[in-house]
mmCIF file of C-alpha atoms in Angstrom:
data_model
loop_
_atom_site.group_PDB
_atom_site.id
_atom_site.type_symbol
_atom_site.label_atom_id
_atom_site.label_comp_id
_atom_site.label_asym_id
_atom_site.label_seq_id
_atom_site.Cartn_x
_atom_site.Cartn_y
_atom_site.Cartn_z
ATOM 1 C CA UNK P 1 58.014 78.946 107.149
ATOM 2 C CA UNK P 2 59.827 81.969 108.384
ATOM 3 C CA UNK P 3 58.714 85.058 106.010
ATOM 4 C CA UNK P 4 61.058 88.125 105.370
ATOM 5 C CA UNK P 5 60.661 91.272 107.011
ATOM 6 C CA UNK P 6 60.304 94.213 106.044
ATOM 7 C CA UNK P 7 63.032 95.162 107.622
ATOM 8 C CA UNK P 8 65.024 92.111 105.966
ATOM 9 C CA UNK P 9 64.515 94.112 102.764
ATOM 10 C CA UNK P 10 64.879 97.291 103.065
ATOM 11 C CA UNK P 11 68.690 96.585 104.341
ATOM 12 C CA UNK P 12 69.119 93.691 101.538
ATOM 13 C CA UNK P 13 70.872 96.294 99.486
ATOM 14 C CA UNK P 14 72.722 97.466 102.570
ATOM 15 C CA UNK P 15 73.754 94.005 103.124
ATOM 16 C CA UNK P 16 75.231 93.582 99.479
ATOM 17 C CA UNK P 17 77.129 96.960 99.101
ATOM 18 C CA UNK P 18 79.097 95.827 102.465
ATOM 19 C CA UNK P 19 79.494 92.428 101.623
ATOM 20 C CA UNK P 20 81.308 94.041 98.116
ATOM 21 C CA UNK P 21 83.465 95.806 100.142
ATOM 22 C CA UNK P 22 84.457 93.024 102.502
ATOM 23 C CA UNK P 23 85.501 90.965 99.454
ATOM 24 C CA UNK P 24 87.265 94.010 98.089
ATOM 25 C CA UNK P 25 88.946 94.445 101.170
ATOM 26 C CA UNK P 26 90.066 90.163 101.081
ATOM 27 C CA UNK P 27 91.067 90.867 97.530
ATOM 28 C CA UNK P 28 93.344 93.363 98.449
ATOM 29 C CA UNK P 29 94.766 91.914 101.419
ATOM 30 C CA UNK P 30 95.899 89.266 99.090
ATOM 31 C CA UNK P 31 97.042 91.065 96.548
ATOM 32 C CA UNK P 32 99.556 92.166 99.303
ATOM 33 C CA UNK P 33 100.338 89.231 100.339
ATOM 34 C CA UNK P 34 101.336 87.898 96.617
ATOM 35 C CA UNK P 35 103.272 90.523 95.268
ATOM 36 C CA UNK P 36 105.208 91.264 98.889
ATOM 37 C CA UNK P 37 105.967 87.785 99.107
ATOM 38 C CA UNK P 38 107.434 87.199 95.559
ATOM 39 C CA UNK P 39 109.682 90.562 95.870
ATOM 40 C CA UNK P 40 111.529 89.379 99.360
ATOM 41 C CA UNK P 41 111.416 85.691 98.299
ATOM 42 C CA UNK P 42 113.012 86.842 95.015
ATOM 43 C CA UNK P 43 115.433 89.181 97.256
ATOM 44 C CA UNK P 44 116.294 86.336 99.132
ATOM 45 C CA UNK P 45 117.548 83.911 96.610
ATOM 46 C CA UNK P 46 119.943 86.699 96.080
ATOM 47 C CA UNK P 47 120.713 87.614 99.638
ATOM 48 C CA UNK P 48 120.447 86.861 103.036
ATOM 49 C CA UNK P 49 120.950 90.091 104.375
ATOM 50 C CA UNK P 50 118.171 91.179 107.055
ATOM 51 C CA UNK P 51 118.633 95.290 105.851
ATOM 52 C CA UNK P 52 118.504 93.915 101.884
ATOM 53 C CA UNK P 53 115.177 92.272 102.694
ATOM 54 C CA UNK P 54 113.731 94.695 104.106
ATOM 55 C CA UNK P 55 113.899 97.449 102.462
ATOM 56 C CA UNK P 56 112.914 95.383 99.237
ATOM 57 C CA UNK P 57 109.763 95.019 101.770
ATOM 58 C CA UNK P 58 109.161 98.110 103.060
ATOM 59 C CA UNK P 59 109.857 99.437 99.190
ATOM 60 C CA UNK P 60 106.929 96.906 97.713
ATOM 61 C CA UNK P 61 104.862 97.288 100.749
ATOM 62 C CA UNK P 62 104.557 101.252 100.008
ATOM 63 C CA UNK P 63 104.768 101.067 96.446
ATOM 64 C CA UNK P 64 101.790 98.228 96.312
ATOM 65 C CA UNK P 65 99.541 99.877 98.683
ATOM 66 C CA UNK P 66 100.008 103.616 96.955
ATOM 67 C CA UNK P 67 100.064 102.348 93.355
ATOM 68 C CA UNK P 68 96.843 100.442 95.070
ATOM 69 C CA UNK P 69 95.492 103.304 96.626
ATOM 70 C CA UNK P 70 95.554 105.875 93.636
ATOM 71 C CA UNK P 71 94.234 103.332 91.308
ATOM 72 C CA UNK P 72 91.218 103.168 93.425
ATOM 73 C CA UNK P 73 90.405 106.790 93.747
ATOM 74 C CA UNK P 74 90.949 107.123 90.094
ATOM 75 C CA UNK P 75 88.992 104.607 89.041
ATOM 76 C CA UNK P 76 86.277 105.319 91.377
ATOM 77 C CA UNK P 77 86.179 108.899 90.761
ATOM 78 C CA UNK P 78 85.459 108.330 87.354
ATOM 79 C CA UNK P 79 82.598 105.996 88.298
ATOM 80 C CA UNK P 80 80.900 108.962 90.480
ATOM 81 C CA UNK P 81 81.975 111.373 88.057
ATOM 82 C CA UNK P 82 79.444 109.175 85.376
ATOM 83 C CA UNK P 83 77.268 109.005 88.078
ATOM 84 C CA UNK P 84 76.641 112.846 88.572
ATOM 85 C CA UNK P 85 76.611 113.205 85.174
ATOM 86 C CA UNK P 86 73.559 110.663 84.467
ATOM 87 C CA UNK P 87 71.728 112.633 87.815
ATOM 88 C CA UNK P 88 72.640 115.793 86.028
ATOM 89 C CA UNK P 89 70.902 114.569 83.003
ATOM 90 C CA UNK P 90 68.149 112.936 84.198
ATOM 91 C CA UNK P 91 67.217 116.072 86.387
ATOM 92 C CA UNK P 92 66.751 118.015 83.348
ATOM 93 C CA UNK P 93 64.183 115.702 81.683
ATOM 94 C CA UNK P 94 62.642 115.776 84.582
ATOM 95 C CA UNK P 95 62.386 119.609 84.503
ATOM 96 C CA UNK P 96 62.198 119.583 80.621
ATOM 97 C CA UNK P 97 59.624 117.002 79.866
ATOM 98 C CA UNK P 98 58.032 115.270 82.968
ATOM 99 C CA UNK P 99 54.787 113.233 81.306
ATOM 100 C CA UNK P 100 57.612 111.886 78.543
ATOM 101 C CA UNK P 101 59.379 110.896 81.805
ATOM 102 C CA UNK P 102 56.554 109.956 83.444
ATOM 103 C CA UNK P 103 55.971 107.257 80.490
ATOM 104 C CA UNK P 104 59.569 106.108 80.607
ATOM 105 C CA UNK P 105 59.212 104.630 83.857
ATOM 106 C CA UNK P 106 55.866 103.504 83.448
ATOM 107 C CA UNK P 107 57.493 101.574 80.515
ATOM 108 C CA UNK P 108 60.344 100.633 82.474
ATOM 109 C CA UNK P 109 58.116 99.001 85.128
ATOM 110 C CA UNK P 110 55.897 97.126 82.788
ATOM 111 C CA UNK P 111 59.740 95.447 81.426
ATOM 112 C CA UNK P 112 59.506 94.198 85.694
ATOM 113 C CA UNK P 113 56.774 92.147 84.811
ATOM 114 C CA UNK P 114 53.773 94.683 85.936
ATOM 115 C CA UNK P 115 50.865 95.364 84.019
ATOM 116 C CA UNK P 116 50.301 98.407 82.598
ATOM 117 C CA UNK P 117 47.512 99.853 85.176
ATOM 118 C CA UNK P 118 49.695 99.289 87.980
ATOM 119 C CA UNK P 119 52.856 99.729 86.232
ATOM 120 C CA UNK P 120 51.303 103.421 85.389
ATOM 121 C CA UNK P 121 49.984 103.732 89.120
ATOM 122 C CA UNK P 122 53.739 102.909 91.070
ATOM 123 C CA UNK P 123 55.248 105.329 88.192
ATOM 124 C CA UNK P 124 53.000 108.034 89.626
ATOM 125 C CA UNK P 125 53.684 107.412 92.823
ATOM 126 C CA UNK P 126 57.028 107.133 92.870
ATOM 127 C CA UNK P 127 57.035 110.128 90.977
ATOM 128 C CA UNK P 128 54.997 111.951 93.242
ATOM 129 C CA UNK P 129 57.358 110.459 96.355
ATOM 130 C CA UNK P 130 60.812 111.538 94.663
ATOM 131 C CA UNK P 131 60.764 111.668 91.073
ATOM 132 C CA UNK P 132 64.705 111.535 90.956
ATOM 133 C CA UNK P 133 65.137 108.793 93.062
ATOM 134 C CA UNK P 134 63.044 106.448 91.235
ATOM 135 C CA UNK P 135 64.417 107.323 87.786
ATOM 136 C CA UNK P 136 67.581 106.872 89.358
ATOM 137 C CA UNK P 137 67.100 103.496 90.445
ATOM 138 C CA UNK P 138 64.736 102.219 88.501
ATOM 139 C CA UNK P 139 67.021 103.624 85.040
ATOM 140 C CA UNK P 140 69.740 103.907 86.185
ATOM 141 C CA UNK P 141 70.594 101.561 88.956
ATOM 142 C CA UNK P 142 71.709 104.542 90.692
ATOM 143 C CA UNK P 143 71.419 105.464 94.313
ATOM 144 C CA UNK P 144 71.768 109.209 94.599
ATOM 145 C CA UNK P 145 72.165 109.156 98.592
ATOM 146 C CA UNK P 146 74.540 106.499 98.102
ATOM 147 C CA UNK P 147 76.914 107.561 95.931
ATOM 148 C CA UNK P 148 80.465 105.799 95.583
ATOM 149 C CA UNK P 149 83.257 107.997 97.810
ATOM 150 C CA UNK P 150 86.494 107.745 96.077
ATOM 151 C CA UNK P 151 88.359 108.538 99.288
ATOM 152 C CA UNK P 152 86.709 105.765 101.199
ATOM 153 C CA UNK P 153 87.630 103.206 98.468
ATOM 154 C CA UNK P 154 91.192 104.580 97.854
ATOM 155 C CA UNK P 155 91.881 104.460 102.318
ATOM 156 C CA UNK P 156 90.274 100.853 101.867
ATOM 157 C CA UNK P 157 92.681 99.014 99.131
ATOM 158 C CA UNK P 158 95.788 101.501 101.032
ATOM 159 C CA UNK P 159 94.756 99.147 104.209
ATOM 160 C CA UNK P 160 94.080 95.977 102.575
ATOM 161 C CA UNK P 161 96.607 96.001 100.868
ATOM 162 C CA UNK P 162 99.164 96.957 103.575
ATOM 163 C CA UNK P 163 97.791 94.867 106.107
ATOM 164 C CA UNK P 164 98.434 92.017 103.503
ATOM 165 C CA UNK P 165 101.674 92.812 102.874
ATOM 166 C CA UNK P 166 102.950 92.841 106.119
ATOM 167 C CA UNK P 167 102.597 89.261 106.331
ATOM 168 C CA UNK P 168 105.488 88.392 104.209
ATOM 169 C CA UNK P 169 107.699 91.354 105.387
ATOM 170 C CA UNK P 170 107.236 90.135 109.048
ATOM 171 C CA UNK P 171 107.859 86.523 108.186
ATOM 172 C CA UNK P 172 111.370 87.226 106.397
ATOM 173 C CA UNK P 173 112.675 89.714 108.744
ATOM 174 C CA UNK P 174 112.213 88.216 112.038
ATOM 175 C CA UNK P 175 112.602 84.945 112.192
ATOM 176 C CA UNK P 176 116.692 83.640 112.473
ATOM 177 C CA UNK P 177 118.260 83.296 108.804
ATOM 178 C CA UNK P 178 118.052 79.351 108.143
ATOM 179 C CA UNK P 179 113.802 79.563 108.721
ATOM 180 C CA UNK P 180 113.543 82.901 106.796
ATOM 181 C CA UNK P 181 112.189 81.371 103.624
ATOM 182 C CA UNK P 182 110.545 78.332 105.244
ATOM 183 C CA UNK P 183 108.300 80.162 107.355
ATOM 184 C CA UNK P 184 107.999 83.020 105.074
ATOM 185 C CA UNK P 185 106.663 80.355 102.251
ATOM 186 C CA UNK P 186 104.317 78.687 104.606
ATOM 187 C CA UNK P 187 103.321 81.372 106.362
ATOM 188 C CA UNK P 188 101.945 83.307 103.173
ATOM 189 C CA UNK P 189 100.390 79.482 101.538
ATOM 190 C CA UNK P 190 98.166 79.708 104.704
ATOM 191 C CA UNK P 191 97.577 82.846 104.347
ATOM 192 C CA UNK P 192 96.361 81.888 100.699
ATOM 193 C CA UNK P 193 94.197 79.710 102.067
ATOM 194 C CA UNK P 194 92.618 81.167 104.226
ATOM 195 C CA UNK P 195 91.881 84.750 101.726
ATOM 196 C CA UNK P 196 91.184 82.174 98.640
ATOM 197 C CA UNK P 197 88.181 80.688 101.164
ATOM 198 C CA UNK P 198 86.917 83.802 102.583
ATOM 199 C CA UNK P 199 86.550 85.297 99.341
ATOM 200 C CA UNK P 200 85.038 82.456 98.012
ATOM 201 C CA UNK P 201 82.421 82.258 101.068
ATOM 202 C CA UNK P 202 81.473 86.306 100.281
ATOM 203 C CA UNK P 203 80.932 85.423 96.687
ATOM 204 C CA UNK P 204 79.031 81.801 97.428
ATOM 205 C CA UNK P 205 81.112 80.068 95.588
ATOM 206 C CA UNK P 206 82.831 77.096 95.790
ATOM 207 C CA UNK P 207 85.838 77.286 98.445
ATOM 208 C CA UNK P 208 87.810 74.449 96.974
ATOM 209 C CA UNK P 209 88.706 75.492 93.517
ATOM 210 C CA UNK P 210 89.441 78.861 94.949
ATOM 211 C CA UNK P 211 91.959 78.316 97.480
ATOM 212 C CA UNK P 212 93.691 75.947 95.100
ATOM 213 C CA UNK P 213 93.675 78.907 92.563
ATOM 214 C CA UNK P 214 95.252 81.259 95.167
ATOM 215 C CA UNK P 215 97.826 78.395 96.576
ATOM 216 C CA UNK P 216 98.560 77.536 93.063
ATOM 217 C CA UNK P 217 99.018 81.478 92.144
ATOM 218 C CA UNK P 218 101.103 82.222 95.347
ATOM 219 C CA UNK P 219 103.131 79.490 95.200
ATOM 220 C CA UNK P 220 104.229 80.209 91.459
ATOM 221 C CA UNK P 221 104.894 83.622 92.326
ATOM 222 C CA UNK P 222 107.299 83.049 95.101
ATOM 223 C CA UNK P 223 108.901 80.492 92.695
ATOM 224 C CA UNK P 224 109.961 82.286 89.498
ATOM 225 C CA UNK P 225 110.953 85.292 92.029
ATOM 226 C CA UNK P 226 112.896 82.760 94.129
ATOM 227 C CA UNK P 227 114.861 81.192 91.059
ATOM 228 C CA UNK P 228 115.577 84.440 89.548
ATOM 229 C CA UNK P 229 116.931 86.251 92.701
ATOM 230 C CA UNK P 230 118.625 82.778 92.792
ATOM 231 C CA UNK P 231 119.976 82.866 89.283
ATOM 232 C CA UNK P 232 121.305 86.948 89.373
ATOM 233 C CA UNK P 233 123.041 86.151 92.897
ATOM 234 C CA UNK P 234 125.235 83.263 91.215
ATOM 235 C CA UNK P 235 125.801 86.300 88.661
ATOM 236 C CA UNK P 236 127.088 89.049 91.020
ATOM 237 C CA UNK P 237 123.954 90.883 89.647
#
């Protein structure tokens, strides 16, 4: 039986954070995909004018991956913001009233299923070693060396998502007008495919239910835009 280095562990975590990302990234690749797709699908039930199309998908394609992009940095800014805040706090107990500190990670061991000797003994060690650091992650479940960068996140979903969106755009643009929505269609159910199973391999789950769920989600999308672009073009909308 194989055992585990040490190695193996100490990048587990490592190993996780990018994983997250990666699935973030597939996420927001289809996210692209979906949204792009239903605006020039739903531009071209109205239209089958090459300029119409796309600047509809040039217009969603920079819309989605700003409006992306911003929500990110927002939302991730106010996770590090909480972050520093908890560091903040916890390095004034520290300063304040170590032994009460002390006692709260003893505690907070013993919870981890160690007794109360050596729950007391890694406390002061880890106290000794970077007092901070364990609070952090042993309270907290923070990493203060690895903090989350809301500039990293908010570049990642800008990429994802515009890498994702360019699928559609491509497929409606270039191809001669009677394939236009037959190879924009198929093109982007592949493409649903083939996201819905990679993010269900990063989060070992089941691929099946999850490409069906994408397919399914795509595929409605592209309808209701299709019919209504559809329905306003009989209109003169």
């Amino acid at each position: 039986m194989t055992e585990q280095t040490h190695d193996d562990e100490a990048h587990g975590g490592a190993l996780g954070s990018r994983l997250n990302w990666l699935r973030a990234a597939v996420l927001g690749a289809n996210d692209g995909i979906v949204s792009t797709a239903g605006i020039v699908v739903g531009v071209a039930g109205a239209t089958g004018d090459r300029n119409a199309l796309l600047t509809a998908g040039l217009a969603g394609l920079l819309a989605g991956s700003m409006s992306m992009a911003a929500g990110e940095y927002v939302s991730v800014s106010t996770q590090r913001d909480s972050e520093l805040a908890a560091l903040a706090q916890e390095r004034r107990e520290l300063k304040e009233r170590p032994e009460a500190e002390l006692e709260e990670l003893t505690e907070l061991l013993e919870r981890r299923g160690l007794s109360r000797e050596v729950a007391r003994e890694a406390a002061v060690q880890l106290t000794e070693r970077d007092a901070l650091k364990a609070h952090a992650s042993v309270e907290l479940g923070i990493d203060p060396d690895e903090l989350t960068n809301p500039w990293n996140a908010a570049l990642a979903s800008f990429l994802a998502f515009t890498v994702g969106a360019l699928l559609p755009l491509l497929a409606i643009v270039l191809p001669p007008a009677g394939w236009r929505l037959p190879v924009t269609v198929g093109s982007v159910l592949a493409a649903l495919v083939l996201t819905g199973w990679s993010s269900a391999r990063l989060g070992a789950a089941a691929a099946g239910p999850a490409m069906l769920r994408n397919v399914a989600g795509g595929a409605l999308a592209m309808g209701v835009t299709f019919a209504a672009g559809t329905l306003l073009g009989a209109v003169g909308v």
